[in-house]
Short mmCIF file of C-alpha atoms and ligand atoms in Angstrom, two decimals:
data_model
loop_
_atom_site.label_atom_id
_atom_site.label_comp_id
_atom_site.label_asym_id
_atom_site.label_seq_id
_atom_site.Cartn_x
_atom_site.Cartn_y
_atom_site.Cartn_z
CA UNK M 140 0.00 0.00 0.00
CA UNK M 141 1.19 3.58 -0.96
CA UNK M 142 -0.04 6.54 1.42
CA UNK M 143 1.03 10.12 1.53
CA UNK M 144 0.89 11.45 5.02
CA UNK M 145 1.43 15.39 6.37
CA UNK M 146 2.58 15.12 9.37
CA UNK M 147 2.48 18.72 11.79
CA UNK M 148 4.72 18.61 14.68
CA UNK M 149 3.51 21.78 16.35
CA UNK M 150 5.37 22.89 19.51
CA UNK M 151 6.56 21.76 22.64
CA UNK M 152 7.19 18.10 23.09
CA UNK M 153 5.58 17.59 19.64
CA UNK M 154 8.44 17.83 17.14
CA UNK M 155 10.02 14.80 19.48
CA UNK M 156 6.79 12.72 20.14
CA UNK M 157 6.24 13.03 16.44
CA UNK M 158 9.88 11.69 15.68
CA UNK M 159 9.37 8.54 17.81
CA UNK M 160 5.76 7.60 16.05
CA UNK M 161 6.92 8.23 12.80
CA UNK M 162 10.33 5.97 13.22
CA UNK M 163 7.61 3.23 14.12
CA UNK M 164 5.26 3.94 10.86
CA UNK M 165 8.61 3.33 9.15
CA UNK M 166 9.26 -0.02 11.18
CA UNK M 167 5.68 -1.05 10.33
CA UNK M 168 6.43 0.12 6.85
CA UNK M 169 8.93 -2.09 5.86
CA UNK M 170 7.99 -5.05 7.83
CA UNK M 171 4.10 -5.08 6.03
CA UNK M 172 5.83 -3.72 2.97
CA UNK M 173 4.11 0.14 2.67
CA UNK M 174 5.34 2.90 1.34
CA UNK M 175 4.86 5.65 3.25
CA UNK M 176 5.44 9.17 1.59
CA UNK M 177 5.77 12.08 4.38
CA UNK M 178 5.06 15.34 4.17
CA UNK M 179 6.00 18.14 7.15
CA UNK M 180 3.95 21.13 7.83
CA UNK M 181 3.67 23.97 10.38
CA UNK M 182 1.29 24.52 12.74
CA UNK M 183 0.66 25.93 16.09
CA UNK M 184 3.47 28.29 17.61
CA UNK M 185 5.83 27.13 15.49
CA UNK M 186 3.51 28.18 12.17
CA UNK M 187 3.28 31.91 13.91
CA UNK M 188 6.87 32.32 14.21
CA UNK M 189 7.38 31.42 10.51
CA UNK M 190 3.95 32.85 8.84
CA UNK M 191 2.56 34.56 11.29
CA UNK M 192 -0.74 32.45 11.01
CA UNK M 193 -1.12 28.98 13.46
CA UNK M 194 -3.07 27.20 10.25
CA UNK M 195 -0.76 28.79 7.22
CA UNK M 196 -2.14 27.85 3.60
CA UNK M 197 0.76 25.55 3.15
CA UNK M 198 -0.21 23.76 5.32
CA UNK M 199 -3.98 23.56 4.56
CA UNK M 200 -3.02 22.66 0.86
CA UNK M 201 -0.48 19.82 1.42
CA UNK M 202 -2.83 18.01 3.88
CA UNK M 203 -5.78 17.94 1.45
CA UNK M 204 -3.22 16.17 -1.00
CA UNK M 205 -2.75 13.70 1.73
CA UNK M 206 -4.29 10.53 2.73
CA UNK M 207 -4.52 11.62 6.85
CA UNK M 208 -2.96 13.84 8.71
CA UNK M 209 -0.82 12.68 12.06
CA UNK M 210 0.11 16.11 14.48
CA UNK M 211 2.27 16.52 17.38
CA UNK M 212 0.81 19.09 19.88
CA UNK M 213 0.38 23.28 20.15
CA UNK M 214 0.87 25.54 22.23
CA UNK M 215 3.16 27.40 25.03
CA UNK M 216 4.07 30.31 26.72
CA UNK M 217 5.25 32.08 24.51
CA UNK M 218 2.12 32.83 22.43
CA UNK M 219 -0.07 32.88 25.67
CA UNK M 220 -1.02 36.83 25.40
CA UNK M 221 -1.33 36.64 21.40
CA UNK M 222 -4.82 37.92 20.27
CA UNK M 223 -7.02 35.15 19.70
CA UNK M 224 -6.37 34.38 15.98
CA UNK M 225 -2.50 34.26 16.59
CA UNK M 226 -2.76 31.61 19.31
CA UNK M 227 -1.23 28.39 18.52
CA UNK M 228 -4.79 26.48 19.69
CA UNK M 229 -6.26 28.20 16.89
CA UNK M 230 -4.15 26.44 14.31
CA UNK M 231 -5.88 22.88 15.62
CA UNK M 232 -9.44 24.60 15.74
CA UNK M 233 -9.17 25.30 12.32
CA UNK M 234 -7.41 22.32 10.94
CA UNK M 235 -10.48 20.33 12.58
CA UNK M 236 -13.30 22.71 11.52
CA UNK M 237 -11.76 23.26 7.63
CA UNK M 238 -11.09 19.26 7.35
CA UNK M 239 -15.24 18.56 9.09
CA UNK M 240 -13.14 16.16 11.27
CA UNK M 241 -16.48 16.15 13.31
CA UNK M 242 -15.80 13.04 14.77
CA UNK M 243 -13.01 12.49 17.41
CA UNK M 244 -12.40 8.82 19.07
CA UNK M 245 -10.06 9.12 22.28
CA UNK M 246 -9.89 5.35 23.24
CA UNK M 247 -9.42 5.01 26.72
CA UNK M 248 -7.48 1.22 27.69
CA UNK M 249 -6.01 -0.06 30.73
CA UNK M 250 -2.48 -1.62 29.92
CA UNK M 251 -2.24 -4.08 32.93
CA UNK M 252 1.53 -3.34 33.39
CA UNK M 253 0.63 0.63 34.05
CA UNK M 254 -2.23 0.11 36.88
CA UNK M 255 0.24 1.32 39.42
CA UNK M 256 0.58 4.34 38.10
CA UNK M 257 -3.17 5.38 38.22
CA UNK M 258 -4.52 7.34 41.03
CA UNK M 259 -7.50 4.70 41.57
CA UNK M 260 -7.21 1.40 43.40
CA UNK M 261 -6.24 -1.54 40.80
CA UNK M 262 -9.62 -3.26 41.01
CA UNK M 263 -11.36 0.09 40.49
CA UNK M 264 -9.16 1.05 37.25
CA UNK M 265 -8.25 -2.43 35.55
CA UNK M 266 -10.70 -3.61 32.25
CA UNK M 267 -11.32 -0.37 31.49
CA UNK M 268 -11.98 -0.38 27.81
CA UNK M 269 -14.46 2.66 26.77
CA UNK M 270 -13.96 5.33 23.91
CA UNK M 271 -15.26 8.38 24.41
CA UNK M 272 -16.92 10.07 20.81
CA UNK M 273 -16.47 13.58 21.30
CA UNK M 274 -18.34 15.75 18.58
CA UNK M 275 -15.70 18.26 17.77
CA UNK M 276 -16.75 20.76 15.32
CA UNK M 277 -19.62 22.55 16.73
CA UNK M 278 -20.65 24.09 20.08
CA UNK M 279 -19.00 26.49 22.32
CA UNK M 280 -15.48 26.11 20.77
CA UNK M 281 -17.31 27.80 17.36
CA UNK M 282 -20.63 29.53 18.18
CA UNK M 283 -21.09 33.33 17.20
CA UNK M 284 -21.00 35.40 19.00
CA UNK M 285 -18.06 35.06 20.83
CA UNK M 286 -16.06 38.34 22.26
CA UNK M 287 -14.17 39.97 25.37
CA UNK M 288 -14.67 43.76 25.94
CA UNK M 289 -13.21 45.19 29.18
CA UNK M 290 -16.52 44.97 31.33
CA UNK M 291 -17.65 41.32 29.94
CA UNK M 292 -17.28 38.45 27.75
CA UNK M 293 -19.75 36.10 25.64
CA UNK M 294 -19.36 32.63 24.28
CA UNK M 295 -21.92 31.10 22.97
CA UNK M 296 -22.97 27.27 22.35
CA UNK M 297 -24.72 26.39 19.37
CA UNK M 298 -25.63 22.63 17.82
CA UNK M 299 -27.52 22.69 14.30
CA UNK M 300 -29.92 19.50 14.05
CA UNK M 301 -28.08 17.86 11.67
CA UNK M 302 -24.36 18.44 13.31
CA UNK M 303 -25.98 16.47 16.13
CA UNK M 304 -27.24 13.71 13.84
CA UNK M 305 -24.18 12.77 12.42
CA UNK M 306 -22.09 12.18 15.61
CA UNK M 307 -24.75 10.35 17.53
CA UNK M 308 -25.23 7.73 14.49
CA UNK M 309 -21.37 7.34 14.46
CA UNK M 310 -21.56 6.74 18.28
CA UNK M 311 -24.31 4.05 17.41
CA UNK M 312 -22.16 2.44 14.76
CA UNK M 313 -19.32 2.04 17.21
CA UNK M 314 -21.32 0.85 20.25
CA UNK M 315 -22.60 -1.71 17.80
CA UNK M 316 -19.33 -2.83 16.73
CA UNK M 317 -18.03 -2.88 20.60
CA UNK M 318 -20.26 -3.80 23.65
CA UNK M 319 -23.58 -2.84 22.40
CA UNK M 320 -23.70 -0.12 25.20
CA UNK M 321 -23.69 3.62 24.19
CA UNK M 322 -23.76 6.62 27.44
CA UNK M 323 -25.04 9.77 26.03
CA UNK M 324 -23.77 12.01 28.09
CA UNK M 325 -25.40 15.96 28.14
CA UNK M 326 -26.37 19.09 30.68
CA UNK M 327 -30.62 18.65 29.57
CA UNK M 328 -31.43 19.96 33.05
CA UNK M 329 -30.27 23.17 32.07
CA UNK M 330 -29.02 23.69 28.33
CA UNK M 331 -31.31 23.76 25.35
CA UNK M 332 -28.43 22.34 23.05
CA UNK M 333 -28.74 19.47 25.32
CA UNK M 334 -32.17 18.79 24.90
CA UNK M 335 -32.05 18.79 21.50
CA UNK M 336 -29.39 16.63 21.93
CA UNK M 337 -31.03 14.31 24.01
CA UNK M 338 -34.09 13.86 21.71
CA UNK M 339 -31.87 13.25 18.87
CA UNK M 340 -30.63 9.98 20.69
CA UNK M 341 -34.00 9.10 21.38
CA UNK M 342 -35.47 9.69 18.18
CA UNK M 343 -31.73 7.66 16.44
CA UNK M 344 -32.09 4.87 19.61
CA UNK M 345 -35.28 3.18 17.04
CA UNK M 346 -32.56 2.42 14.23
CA UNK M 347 -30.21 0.89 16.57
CA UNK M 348 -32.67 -1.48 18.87
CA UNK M 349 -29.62 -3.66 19.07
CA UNK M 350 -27.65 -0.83 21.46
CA UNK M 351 -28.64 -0.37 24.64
CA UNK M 352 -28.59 3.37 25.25
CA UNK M 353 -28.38 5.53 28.81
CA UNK M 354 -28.44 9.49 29.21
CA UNK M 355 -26.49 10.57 31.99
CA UNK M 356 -25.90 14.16 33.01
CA UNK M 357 -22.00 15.11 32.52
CA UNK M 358 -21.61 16.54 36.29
CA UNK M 359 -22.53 12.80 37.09
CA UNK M 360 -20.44 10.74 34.63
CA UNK M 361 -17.60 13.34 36.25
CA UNK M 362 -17.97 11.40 38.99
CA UNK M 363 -18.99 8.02 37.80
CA UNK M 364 -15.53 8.25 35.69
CA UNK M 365 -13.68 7.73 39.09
CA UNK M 366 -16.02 5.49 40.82
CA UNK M 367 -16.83 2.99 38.73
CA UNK M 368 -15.17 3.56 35.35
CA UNK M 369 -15.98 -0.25 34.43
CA UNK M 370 -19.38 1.27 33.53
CA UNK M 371 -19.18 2.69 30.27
CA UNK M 372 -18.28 1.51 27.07
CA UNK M 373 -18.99 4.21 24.33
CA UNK M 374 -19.76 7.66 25.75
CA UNK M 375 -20.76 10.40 23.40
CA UNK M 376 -20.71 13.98 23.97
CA UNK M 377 -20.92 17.45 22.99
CA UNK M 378 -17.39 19.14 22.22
CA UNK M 379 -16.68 20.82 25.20
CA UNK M 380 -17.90 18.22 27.45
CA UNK M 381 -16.02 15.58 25.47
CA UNK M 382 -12.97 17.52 26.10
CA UNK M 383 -12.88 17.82 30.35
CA UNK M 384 -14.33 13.99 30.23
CA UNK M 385 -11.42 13.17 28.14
CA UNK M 386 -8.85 14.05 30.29
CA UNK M 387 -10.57 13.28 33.48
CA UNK M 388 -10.99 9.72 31.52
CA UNK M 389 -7.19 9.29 30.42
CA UNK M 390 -5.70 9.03 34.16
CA UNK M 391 -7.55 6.40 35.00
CA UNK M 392 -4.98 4.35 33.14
CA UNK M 393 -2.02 5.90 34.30
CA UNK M 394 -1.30 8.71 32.14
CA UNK M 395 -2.48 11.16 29.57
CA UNK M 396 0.53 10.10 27.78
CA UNK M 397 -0.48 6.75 26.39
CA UNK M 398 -3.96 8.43 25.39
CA UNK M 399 -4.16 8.60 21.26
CA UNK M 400 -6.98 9.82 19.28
CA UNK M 401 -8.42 10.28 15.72
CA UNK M 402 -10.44 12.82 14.29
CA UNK M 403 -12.81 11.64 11.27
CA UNK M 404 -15.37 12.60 9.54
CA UNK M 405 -17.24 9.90 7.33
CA UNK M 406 -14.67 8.94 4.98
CA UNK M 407 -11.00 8.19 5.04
CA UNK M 408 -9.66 10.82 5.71
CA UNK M 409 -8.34 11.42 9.34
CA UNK M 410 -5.93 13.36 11.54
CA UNK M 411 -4.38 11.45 14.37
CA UNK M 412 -2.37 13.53 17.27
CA UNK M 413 -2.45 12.37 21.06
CA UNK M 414 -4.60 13.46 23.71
CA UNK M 415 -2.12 15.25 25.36
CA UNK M 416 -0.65 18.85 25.03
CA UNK M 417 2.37 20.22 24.26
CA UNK M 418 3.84 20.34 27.69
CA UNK M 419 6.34 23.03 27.57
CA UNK M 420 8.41 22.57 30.30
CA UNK M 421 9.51 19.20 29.19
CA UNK M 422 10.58 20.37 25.97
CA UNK M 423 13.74 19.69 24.24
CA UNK M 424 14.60 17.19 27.72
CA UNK M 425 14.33 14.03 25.87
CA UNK M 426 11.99 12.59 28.51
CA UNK M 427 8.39 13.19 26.87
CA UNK M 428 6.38 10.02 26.54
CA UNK M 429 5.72 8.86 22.97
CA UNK M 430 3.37 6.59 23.52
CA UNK M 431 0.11 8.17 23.18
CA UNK M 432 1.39 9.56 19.66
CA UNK M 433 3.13 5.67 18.50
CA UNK M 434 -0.77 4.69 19.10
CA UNK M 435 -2.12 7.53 17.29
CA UNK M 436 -0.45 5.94 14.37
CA UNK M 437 -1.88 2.62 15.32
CA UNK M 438 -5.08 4.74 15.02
CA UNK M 439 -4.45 6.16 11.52
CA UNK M 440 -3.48 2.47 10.07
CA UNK M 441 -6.73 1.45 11.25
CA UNK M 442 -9.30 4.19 10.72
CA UNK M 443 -7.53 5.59 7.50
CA UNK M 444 -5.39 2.51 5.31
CA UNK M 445 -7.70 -0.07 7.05
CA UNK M 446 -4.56 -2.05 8.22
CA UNK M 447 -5.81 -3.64 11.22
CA UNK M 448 -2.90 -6.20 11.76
CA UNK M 449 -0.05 -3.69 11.32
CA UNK M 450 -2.56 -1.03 13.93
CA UNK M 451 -2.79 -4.85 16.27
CA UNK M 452 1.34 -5.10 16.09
CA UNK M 453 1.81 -1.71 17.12
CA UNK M 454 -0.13 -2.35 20.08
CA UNK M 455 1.16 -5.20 21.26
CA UNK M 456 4.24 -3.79 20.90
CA UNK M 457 3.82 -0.83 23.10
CA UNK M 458 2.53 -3.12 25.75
CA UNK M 459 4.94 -5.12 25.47
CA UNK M 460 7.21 -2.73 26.50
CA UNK M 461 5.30 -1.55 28.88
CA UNK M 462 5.28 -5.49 30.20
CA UNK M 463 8.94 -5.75 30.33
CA UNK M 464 8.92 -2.93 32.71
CA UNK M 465 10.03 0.13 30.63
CA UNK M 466 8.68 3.41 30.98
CA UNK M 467 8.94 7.05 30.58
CA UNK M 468 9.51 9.58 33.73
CA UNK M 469 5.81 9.93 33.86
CA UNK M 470 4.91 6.29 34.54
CA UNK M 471 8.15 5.55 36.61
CA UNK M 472 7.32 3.27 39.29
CA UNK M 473 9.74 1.64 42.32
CA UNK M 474 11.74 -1.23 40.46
CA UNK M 475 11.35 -0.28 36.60
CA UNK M 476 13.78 1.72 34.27
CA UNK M 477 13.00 4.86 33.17
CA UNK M 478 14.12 5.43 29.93
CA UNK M 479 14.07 8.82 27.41
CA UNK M 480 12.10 9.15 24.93
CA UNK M 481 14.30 7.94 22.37
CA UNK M 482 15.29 4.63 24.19
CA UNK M 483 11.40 4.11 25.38
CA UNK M 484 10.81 4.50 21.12
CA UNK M 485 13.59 1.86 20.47
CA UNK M 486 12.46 -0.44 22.59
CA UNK M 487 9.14 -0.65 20.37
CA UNK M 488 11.03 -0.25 17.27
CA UNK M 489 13.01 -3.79 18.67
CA UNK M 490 9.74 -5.06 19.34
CA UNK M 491 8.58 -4.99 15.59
CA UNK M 492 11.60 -6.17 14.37
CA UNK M 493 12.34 -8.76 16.53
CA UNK M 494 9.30 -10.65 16.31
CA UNK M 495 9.22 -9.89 12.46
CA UNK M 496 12.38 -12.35 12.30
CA UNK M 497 11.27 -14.54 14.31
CA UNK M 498 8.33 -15.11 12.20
CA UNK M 499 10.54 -15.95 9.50
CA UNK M 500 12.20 -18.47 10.85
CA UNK M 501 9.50 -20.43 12.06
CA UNK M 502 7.75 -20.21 9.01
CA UNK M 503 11.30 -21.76 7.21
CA UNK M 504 10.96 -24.49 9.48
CA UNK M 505 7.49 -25.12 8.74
C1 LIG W 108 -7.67 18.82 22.98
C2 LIG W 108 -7.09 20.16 23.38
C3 LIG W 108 -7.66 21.23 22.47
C4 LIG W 108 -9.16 21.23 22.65
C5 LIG W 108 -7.08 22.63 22.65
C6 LIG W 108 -5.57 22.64 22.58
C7 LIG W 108 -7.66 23.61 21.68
O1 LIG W 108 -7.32 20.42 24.71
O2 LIG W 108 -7.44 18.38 21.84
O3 LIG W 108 -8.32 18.18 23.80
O4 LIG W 108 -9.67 21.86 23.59
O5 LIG W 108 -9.85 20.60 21.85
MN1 LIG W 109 -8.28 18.76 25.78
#
């Protein structure tokens, strides 16, 4: 298979996250036999330093002659008092919005191995497997109007009909194809948008009598997250919801760091960038943890080329690592080796390669 791939490194720890995942796309690569063109583009910070715009035209144009688009992370310090429209976040708004990536899929997975390192007891934390669908092209990240004068400041929250639609039947789709269980989650105590929302699901519920659907209030599923996370399988939500759940979510398993997601929209075409930010302050250090952006790849292989066994091996391979008691500085527990970034990223590399030859020989045996 042949894809052609832009690939927007952004700022912070995302130029060396994005290093690591795309020295394992080449690993997959050449053990499956792709060929994997790459293109790099700005975003972010790093696109306002060079064209003063976070979401430059270059870059717009070379990922809409791609096949998906895999990003690092935005943001810092630096840009923090920048008017709105020069602000690194701005750059990913955009990219999602211009692309309709309406759809974004943050899997949320307990690797056995990294249970110690999550802030709930083991019994509490381990077979959690849920995905969180988090609409992510409409509401209060894009509503007009939307300003800051000196005495006040408006945002507002709006959800057309059919922008609503679209994400709850690709919620539907995916409970179908997991558990069967789908958690709508929504404020309908107190927002319109959420009401609307809500009879949406119940009106969509008819074509899908196979899924069993439950609407739960997102100040409760806040709390439900921590107490019995076991609960949910796929949880869909508005954008701005879907982004506090999403985080709350991702340390159940130990870290935001191993979090990936993808952004889709019907076809394809996807972008595929981790859950976490850019983290500034570990910049340039060498101790950032590539995971969540290795299985952001996984993501893209699956959701956007369809390879499911090459997505599988990457999987296995990062918890395989994580098995043999490797980790970065922000899953170091008593008794395991923290490695950098780098050395964390060869271990997986070894990983795929290693098991690639032994394959061979056993099949020359055979
Ligand atoms: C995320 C991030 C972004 C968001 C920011 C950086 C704009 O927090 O992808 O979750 O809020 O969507
Ligand atoms: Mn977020």
């Amino acid at each position: 298979m042949e894809k052609k791939i832009t690939v927007l490194p952004g700022d912070g720890i995302g130029p060396e996250v994005i290093a690591s995942a795309v020295k394992v796309l080449q690993v997959i690569g050449k053990r499956f036999n792709h060929t994997f063109h790459l293109g790099y583009g700005a975003i972010g910070g790093a696109a306002i330093d060079q064209f003063n715009n976070p979401l430059p035209d270059e870059t717009i144009a070379m990922c809409a002659e791609s096949d998906a688009i895999l990003l690092g992370a935005v943001g810092g310090p630096k840009w923090d008092n920048n008017p709105t429209d020069l602000r690194p976040e701005k750059g990913l708004l955009k990219i999602r919005k211009h692309f309709d990536l309406f759809a974004n899929l943050r899997p949320v997975k307990a690797f056995p191995s990294l249970l110690a390192s999550s802030p709930l007891k083991r019994e509490v934390a381990e077979n959690v497997d849920l995905m969180i669908v988090r609409e992510l092209t409409g509401g209060i990240y894009f509503g007009e109007p939307r300003k800051k004068t000196a005495t006040g400041a408006v945002d507002t929250c709006v959800y057309s009909r059919e922008e609503i639609e679209r994400i709850i039947d690709n919620a539907f789709e995916l409970a179908r194809l997991r558990s069967g269980k789908l958690c709508s989650v929504d404020k309908a105590n107190v927002l319109d948008t959420s009401r609307l929302w809500r009879e949406i699901v119940e009106e969509k519920k008819k074509l899908y009598p196979d899924v069993q659907v439950e609407h739960n209030l997102v100040d409760s599923v806040a709390m439900k997250l921590i107490t019995n996370p076991g609960h949910y399988d796929v949880v869909v939500t508005e954008n701005m919801f879907g982004d506090i759940l999403s985080d709350e979510a991702s340390v159940i398993t130990g870290s935001l760091g191993v979090l990936p997601s993808a952004s889709i929209r019907g076809d394809s075409f996807g972008l595929y960038e981790p859950v976490h930010g850019s983290a500034p302050e570990l910049a340039g250090l060498g101790v950032a943890n590539p995971a969540a952006t290795i299985l952001s790849v996984a993501m893209m292989l699956q959701y956007s080329f369809g390879l499911i066994e090459e997505a599988a091996e990457i999987e296995r391979a990062v918890s395989a690592v994580f098995d043999d008691g490797y980790f970065t500085a922000d899953l170091a527990q008593d008794g395991t080796r923290v490695l950098s970034t780098d050395e964390w990223t060869d271990k997986v590399i070894n990983e795929i390669d290693t098991s690639f030859v032994s394959e061979s020989i056993m099949i020359s045996y055979i």
